[in-house]
CSV table of C-alpha atoms and ligand atoms in Angstrom, one decimal:
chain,number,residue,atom,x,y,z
A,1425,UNK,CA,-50.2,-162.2,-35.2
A,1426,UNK,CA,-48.7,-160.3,-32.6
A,1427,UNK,CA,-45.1,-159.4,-33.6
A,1428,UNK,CA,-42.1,-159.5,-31.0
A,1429,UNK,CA,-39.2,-156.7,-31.2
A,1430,UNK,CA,-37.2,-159.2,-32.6
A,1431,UNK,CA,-36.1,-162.7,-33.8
A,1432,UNK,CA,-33.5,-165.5,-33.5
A,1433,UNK,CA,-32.3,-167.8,-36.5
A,1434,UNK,CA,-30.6,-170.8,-36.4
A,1435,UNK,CA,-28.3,-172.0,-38.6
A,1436,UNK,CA,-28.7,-175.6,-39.4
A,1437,UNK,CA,-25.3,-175.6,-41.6
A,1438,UNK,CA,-23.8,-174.1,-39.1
A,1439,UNK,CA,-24.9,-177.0,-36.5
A,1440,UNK,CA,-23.8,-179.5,-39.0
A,1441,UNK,CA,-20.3,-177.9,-39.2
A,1442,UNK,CA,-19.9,-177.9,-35.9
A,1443,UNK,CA,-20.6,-181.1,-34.7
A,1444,UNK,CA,-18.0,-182.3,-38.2
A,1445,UNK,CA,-15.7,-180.3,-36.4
A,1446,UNK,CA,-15.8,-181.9,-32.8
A,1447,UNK,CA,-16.3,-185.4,-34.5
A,1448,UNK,CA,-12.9,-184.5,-36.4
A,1449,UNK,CA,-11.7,-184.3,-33.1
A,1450,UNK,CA,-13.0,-187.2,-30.9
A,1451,UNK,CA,-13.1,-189.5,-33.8
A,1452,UNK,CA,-15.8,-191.7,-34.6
A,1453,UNK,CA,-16.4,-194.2,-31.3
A,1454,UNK,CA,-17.5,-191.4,-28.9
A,1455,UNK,CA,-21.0,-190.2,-28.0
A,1456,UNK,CA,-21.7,-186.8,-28.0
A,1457,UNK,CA,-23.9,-185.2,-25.4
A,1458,UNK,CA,-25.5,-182.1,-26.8
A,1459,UNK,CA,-25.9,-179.9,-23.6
A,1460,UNK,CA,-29.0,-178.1,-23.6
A,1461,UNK,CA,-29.2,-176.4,-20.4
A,1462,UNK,CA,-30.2,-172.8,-19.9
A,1463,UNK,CA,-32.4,-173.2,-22.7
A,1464,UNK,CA,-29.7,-174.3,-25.2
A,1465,UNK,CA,-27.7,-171.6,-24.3
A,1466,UNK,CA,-30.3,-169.4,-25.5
A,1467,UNK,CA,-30.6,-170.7,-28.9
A,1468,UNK,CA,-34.2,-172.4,-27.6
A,1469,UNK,CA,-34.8,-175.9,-26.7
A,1470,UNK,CA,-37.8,-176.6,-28.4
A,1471,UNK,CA,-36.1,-175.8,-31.9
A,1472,UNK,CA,-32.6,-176.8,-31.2
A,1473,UNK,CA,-33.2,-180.3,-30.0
A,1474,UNK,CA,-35.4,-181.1,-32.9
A,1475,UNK,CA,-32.6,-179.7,-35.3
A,1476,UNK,CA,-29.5,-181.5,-33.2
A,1477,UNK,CA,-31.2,-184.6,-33.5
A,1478,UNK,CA,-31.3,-183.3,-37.8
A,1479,UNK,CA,-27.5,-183.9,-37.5
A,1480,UNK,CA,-27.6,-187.4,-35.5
A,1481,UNK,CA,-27.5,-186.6,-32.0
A,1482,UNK,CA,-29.2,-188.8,-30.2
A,1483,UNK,CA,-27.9,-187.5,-26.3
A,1484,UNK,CA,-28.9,-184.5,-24.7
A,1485,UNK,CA,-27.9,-183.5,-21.4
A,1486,UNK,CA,-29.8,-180.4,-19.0
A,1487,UNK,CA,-29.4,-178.6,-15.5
A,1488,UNK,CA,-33.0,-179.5,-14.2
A,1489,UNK,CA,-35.9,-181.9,-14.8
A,1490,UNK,CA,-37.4,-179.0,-16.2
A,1491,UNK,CA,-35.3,-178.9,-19.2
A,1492,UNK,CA,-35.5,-182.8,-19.2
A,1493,UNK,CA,-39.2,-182.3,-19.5
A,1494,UNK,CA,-39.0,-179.4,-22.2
A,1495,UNK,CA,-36.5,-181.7,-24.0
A,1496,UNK,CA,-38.7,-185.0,-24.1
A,1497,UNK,CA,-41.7,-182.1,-25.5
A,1498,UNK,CA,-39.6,-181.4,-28.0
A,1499,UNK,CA,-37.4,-184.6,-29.2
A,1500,UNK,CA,-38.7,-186.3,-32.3
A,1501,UNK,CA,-36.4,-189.2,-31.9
A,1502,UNK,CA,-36.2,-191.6,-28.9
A,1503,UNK,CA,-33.0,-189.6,-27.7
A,1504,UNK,CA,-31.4,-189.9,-23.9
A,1505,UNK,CA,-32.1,-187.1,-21.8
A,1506,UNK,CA,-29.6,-186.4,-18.8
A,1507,UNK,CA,-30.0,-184.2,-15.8
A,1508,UNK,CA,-26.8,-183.3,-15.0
A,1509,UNK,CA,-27.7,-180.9,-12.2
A,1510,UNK,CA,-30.3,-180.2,-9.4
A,1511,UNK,CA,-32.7,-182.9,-9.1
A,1512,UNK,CA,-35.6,-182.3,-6.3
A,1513,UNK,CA,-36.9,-185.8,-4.6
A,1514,UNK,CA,-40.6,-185.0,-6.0
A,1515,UNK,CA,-39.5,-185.3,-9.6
A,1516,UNK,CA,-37.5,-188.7,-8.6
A,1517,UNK,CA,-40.5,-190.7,-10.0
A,1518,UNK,CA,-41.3,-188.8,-13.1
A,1519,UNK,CA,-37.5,-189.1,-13.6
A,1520,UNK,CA,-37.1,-192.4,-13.4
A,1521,UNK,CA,-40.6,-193.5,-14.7
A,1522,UNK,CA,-39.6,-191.4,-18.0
A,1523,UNK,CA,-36.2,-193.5,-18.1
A,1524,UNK,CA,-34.4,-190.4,-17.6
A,1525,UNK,CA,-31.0,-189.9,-16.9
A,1526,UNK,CA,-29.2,-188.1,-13.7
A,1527,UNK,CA,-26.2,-187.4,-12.1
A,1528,UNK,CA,-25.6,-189.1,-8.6
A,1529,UNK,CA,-23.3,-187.1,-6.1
A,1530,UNK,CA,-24.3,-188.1,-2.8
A,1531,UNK,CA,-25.4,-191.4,-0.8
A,1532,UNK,CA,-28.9,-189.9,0.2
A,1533,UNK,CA,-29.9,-189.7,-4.1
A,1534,UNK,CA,-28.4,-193.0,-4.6
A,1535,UNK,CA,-30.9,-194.7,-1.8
A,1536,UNK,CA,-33.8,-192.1,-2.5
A,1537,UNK,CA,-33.1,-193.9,-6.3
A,1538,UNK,CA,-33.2,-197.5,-5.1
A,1539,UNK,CA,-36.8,-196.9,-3.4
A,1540,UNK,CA,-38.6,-194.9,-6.0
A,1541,UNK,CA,-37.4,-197.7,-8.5
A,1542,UNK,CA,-39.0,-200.0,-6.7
A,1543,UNK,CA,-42.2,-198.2,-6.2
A,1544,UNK,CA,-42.2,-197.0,-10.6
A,1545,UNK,CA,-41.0,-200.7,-11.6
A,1546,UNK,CA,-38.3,-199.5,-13.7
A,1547,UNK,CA,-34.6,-199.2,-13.0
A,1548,UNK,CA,-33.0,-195.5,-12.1
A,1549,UNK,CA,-30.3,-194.6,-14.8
A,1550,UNK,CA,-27.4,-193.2,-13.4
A,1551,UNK,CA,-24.5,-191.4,-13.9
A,1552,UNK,CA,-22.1,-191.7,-10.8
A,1553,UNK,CA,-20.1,-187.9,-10.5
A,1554,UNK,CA,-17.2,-188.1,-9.0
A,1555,UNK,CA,-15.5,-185.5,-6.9
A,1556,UNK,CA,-11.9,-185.1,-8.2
A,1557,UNK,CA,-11.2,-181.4,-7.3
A,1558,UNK,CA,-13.3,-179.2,-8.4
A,1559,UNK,CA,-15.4,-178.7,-5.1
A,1560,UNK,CA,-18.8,-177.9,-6.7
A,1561,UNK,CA,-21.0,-181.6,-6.8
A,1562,UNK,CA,-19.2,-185.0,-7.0
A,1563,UNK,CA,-19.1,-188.1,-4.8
A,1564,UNK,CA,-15.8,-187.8,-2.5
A,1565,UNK,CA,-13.3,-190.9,-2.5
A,1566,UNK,CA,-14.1,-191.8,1.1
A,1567,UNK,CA,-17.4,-192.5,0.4
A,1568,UNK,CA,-16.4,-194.5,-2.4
A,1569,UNK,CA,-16.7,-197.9,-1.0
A,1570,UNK,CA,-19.9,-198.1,1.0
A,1571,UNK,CA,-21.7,-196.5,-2.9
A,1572,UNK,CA,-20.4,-199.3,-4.8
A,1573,UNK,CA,-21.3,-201.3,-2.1
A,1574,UNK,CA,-24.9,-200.5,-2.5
A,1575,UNK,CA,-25.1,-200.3,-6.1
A,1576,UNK,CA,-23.5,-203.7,-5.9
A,1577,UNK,CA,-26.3,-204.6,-3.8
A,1578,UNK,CA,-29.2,-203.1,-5.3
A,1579,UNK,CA,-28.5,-203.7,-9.1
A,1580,UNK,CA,-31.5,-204.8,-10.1
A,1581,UNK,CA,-32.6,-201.5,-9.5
A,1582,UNK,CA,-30.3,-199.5,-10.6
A,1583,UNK,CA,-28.1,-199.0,-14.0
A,1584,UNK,CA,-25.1,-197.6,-13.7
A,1585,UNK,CA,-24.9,-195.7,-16.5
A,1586,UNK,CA,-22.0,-193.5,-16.5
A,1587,UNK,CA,-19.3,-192.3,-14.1
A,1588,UNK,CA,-18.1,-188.9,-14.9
A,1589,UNK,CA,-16.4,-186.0,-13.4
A,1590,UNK,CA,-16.2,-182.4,-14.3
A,1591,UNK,CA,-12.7,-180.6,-14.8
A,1592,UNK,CA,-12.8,-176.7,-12.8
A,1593,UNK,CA,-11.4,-174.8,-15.4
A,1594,UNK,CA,-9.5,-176.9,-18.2
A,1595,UNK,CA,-10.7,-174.4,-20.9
A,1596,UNK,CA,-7.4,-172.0,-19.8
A,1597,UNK,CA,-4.1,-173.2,-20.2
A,1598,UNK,CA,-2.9,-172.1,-16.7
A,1599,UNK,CA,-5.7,-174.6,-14.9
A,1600,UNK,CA,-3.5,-177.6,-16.4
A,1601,UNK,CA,-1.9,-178.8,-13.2
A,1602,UNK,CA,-5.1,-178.5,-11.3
A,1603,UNK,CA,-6.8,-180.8,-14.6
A,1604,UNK,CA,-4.0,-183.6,-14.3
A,1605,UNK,CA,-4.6,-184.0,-10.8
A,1606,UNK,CA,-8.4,-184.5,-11.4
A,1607,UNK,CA,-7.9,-186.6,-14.4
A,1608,UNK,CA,-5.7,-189.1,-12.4
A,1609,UNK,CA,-7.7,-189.1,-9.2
A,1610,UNK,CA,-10.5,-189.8,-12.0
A,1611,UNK,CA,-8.4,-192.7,-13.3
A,1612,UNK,CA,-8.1,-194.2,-9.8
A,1613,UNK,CA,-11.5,-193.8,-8.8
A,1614,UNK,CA,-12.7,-195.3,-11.7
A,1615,UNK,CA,-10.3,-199.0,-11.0
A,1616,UNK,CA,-11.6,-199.1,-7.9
A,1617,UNK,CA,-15.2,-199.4,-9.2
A,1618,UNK,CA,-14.4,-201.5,-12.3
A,1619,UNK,CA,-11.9,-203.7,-9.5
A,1620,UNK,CA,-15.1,-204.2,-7.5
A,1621,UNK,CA,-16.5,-206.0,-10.3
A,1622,UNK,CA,-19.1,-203.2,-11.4
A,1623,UNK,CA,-18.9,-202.2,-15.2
A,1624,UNK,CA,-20.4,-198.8,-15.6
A,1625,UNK,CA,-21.9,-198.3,-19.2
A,1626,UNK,CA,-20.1,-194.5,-20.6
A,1627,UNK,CA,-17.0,-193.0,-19.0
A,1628,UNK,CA,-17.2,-189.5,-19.4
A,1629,UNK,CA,-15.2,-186.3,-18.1
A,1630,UNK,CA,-15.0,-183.6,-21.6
A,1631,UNK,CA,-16.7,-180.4,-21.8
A,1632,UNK,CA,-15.9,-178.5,-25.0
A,1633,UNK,CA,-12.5,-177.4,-24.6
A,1634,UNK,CA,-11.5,-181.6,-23.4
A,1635,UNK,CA,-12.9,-182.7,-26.4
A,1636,UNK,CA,-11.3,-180.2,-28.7
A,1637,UNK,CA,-8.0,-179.9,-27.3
A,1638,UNK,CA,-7.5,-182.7,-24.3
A,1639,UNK,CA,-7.6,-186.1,-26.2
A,1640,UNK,CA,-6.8,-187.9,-22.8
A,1641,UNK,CA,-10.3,-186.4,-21.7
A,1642,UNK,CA,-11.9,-188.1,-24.2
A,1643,UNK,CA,-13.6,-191.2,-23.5
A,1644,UNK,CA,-17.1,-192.9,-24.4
A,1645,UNK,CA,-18.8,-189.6,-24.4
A,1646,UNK,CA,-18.4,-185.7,-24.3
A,1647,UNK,CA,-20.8,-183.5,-23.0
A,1648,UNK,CA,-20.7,-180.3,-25.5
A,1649,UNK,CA,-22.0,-177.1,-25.2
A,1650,UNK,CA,-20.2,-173.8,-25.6
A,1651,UNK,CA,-18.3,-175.6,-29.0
A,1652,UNK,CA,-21.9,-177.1,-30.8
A,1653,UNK,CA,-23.1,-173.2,-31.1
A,1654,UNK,CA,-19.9,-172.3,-32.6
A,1655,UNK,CA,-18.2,-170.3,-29.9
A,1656,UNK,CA,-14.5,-171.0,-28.2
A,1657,UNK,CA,-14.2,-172.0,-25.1
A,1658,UNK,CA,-11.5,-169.3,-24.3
A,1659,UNK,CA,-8.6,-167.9,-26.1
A,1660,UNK,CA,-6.2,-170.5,-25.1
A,1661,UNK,CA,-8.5,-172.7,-26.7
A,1662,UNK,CA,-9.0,-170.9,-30.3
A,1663,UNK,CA,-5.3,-170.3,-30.0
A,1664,UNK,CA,-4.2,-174.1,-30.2
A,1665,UNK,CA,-6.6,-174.3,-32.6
A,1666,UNK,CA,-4.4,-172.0,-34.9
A,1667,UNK,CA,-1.5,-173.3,-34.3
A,1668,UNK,CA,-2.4,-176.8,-35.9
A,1669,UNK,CA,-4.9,-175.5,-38.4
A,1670,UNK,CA,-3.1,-172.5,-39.7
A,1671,UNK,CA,-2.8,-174.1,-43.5
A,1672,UNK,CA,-6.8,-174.6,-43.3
A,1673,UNK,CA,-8.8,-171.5,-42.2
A,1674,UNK,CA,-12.2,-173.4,-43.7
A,1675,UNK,CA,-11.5,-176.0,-41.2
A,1676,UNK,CA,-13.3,-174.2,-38.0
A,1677,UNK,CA,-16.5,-173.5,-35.8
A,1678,UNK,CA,-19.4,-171.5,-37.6
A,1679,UNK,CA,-21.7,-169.5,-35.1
A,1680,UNK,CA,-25.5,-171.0,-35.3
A,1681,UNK,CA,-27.4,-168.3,-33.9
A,1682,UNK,CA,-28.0,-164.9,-35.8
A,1683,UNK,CA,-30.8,-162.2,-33.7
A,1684,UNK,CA,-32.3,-159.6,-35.8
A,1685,UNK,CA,-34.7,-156.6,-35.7
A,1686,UNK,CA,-35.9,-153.8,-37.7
A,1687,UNK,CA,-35.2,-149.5,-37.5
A,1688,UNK,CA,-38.3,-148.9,-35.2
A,1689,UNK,CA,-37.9,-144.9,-36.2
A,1690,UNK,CA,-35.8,-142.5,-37.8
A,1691,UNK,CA,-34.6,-139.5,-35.8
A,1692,UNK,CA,-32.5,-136.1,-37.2
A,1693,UNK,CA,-31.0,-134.6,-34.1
A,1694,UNK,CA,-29.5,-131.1,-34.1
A,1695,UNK,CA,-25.3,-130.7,-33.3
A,1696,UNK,CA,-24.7,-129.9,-29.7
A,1697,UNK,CA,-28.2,-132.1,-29.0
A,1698,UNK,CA,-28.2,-134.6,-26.1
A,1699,UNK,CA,-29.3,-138.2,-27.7
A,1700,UNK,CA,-31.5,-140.6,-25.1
A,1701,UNK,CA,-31.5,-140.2,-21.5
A,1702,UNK,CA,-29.0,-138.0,-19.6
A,1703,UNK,CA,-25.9,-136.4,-21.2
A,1704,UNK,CA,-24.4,-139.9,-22.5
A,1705,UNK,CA,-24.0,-138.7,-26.0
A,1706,UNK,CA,-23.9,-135.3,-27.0
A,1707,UNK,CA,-24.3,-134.8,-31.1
A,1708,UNK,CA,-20.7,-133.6,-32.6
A,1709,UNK,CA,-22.7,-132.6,-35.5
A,1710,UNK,CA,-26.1,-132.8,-37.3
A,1711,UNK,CA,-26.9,-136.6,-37.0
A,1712,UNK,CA,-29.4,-138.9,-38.4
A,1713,UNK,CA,-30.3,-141.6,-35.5
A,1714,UNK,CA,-32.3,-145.2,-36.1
A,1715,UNK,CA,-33.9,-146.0,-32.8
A,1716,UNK,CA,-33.6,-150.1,-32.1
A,1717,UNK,CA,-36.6,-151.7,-30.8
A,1718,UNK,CA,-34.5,-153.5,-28.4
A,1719,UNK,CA,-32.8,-152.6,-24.8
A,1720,UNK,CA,-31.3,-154.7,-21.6
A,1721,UNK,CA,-34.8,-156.1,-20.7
A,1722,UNK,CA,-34.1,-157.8,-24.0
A,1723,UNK,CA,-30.8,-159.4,-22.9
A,1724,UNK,CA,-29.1,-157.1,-25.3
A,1725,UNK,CA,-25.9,-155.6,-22.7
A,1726,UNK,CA,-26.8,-152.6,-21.5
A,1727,UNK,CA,-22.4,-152.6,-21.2
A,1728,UNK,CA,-22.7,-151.6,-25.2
A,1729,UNK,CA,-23.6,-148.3,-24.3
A,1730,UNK,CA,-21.9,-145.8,-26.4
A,1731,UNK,CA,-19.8,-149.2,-27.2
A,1732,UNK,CA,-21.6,-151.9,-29.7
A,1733,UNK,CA,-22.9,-151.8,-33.3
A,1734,UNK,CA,-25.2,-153.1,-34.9
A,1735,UNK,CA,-25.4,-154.1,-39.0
A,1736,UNK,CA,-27.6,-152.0,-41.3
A,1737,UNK,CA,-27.2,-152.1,-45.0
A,1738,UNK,CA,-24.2,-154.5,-44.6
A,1739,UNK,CA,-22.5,-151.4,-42.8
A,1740,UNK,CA,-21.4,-151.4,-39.0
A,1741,UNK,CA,-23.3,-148.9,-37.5
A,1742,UNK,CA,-22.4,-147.3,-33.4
A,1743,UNK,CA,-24.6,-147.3,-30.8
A,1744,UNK,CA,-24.8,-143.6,-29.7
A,1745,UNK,CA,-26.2,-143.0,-25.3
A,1746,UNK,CA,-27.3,-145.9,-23.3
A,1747,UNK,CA,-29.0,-149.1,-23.9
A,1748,UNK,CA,-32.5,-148.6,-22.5
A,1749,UNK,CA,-34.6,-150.9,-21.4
A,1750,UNK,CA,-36.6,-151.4,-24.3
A,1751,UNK,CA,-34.6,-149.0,-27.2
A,1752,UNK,CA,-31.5,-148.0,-28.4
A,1753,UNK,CA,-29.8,-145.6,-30.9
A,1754,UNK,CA,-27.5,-145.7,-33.6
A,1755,UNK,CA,-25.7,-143.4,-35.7
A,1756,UNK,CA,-26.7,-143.9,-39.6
A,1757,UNK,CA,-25.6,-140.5,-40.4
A,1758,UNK,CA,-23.6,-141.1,-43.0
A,1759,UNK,CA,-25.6,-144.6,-44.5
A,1760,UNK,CA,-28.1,-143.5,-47.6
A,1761,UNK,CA,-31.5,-144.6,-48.1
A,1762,UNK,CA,-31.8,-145.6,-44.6
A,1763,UNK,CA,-35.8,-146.1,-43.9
A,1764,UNK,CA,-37.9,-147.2,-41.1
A,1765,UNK,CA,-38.4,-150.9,-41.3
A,1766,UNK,CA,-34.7,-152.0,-42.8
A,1767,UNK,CA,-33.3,-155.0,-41.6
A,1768,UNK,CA,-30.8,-154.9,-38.4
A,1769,UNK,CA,-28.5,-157.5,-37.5
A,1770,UNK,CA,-27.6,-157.1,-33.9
A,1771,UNK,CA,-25.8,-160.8,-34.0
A,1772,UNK,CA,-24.5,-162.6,-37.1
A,1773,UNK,CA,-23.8,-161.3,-41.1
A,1774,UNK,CA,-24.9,-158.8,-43.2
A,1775,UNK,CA,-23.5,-158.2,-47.0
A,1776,UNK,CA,-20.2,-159.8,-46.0
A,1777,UNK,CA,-20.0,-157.7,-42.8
A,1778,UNK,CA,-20.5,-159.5,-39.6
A,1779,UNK,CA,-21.1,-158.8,-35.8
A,1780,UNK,CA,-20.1,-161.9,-33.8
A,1781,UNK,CA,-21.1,-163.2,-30.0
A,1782,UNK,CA,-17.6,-162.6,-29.0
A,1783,UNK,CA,-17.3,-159.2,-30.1
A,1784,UNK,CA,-19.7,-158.2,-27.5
A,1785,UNK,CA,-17.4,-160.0,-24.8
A,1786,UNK,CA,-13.9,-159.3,-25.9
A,1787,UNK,CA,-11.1,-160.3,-23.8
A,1788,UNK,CA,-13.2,-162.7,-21.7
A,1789,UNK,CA,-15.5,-165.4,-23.8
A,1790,UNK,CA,-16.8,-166.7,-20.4
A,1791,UNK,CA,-19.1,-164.2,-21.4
A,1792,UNK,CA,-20.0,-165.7,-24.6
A,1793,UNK,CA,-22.1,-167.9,-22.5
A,1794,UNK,CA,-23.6,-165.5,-20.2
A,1795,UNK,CA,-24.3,-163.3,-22.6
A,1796,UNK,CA,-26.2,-165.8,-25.3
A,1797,UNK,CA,-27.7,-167.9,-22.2
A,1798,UNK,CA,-29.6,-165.0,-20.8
A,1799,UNK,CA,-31.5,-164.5,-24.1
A,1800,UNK,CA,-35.4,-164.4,-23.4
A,1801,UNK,CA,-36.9,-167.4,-24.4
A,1802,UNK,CA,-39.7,-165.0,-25.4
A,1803,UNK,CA,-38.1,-164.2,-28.4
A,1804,UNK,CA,-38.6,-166.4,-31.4
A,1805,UNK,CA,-36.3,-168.8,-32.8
A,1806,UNK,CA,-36.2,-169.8,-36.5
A,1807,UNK,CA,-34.2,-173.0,-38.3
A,1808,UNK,CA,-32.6,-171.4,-41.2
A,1809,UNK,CA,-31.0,-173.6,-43.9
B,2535,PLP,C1,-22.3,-177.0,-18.8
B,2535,PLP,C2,-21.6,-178.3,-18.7
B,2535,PLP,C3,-21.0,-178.9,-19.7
B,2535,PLP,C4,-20.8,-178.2,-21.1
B,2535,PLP,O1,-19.7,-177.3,-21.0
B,2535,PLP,P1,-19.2,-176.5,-22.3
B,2535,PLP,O2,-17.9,-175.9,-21.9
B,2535,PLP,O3,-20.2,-175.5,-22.6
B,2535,PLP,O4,-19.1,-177.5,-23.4
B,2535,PLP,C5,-20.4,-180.1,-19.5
B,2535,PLP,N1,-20.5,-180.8,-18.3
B,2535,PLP,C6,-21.2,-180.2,-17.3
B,2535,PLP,C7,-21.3,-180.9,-16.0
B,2535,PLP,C8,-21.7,-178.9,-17.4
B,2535,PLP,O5,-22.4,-178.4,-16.4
């Protein structure tokens, strides 16, 4: 048994509460997605799918087909796996062989689709994207007729599962007119399909912030991220939810995932001492550091530098000089009974006390995802009731 610096729990009430909270929100009709990508935003694929599909879902949807493959490892269920991003032509018959599901953007995948079908003997499953402004992947409108054309064409080879889009931005209240503009070239897009006499299976455009705030976003499915792990999308976001929920503060999103270590060493350093590398902190006074077996190689910020804390004994406790690679140090001067070995909470609650993702990120939650994605998958994760 060979023991890593630290560890990651998962909170399966948490996961319930969430997805409560979204399903308040879409009502009962609408599939959700749960997007898994980057490693379930850190949390872990091969424990978070297993405990999504705990609390019903039965839809996951991931960046590559290797995250489709690490999510078929890990289901237990017979759940839908879609690729919503880069899909190379060698992993086309895997794909579609494993009944997988996949974005469609351009003409060339939509006729690389139709031939590798034939060869597997099964039908692609697709999910038409459609560009309607945000200018990263999406099938433009001029292109529109000769693709439903060919699916027309070639249906016995292809199900059209989905059509979607993705909206640039609609987590921030200023993006709005940019949003409407995508949601009605959506609308007209999608008659022109459905008007050619082709019924696609899901309509679906919501990230987190459509489904919890944009009801006109919401159609047969979501695809949820950010909002299942129990972060906002942004501060416009949390602040409508305030405004209507301000009688019912229970009503809200828990955080699922909790990283924790243990005081590697105990350190009493001198007033007018320099504390780790360089002259980043300078000891005011005789001090009592704990040295934290964890540093930026660990995907802790190395930002926090003289900046975060971290719990010990229920108490907040600074960071004192930089984050290292491996180590940092706090201050538990003035905390009694502090020994090597006692629990630190460097994300989630402690005796009350509690250290959230966003207090790392302040001021800008995109963060929030940058910050929890780029946890090393090295690092075990735990379910936790
Ligand atoms: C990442 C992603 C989502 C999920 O976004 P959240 O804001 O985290 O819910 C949905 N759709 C697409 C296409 C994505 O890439």
């Amino acid at each position: 048994m060979h023991r890593h610096s630290s560890r990651i729990e998962l909170s399966e009430a948490a996961l319930k509460n969430n997805l409560d909270f979204i399903r308040s929100n879409i009502g009962g009709d609408t599939i959700i997605s749960s997007v898994v990508k980057a490693n379930a935003y850190g949390h872990g694929i091969h424990d978070f799918v297993p405990l999504a599909e705990e609390c019903g879902i039965r839809h996951f949807a991931v960046a590559s087909s290797y995250e489709a493959e690490e999510v078929v490892e890990a289901r237990t269920t017979d759940a839908d796996v879609m690729i919503m991003g880069i899909l190379y032509p060698e992993d086309l018959p895997w794909v579609i062989k494993h009944e997988i599901e996949y974005f469609v953007y351009d003409f060339h995948r939509l006729e690389r689709s139709v031939d590798i079908a034939k060869q597997v003997g099964k039908k692609a499953r697709i999910h038409l994207e459609l560009e309607t402004g945000g200018n990263r992947t999406g099938l433009e409108p001029e292109k529109l007729d000769q693709t439903i054309a060919f699916i027309k064409k070639n249906l016995d080879y292809l199900e059209l599962e989905g059509v979607c889009t993705h909206y640039a931005g609609i987590e921030s209240l200023s993006n709005q007119f940019r949003i409407q503009q995508q949601e009605q070239l959506f609308e007209q897009m999608y008659e022109r399909i459905t008007d050619a006499g082709i019924e696609p299976n899901l309509r679906h455009t919501a990230c987190s912030a459509g489904a919890l705030a944009f009801p006109e976003t919401v159609m047969d499915m979501v695809r949820v991220g950010t909002a299942q792990y129990g972060l906002w999308p942004s501060p416009d976001i949390y602040n409508l939810h305030l405004m209507q929920e301000k009688d019912n503060a229970e009503h809200t999103l828990e955080q699922v995932l909790s990283w924790k270590t243990n005081i590697m060493h105990l350190k009493d350093v001198a007033e007018g001492q320099y504390i780790g590398y360089g002259t980043a902190f300078q000891a005011s006074r005789d001090m009592r550091v704990a040295v934290i077996p964890i540093g930026y190689g660990n995907g802790y910020a190395r930002s926090l530098s003289n900046n975060g804390e971290v719990l010990i004994h229920g108490q907040k406790t600074p960071i004192v000089g930089s984050v290292n690679m491996n180590v940092f140090m706090v201050d538990v001067t003035d905390l009694d009974g502090v020994n090597i070995r006692d629990k630190v909470v460097l994300i989630g609650q402690q005796n009350g006390e509690s250290i959230s993702i966003k207090s790392f990120t302040e001021g800008n939650y995109a963060i929030n995802n940058e910050f929890i994605s780029r946890l090393p998958a090295a690092i075990p994760r735990k379910v936790v009731s």
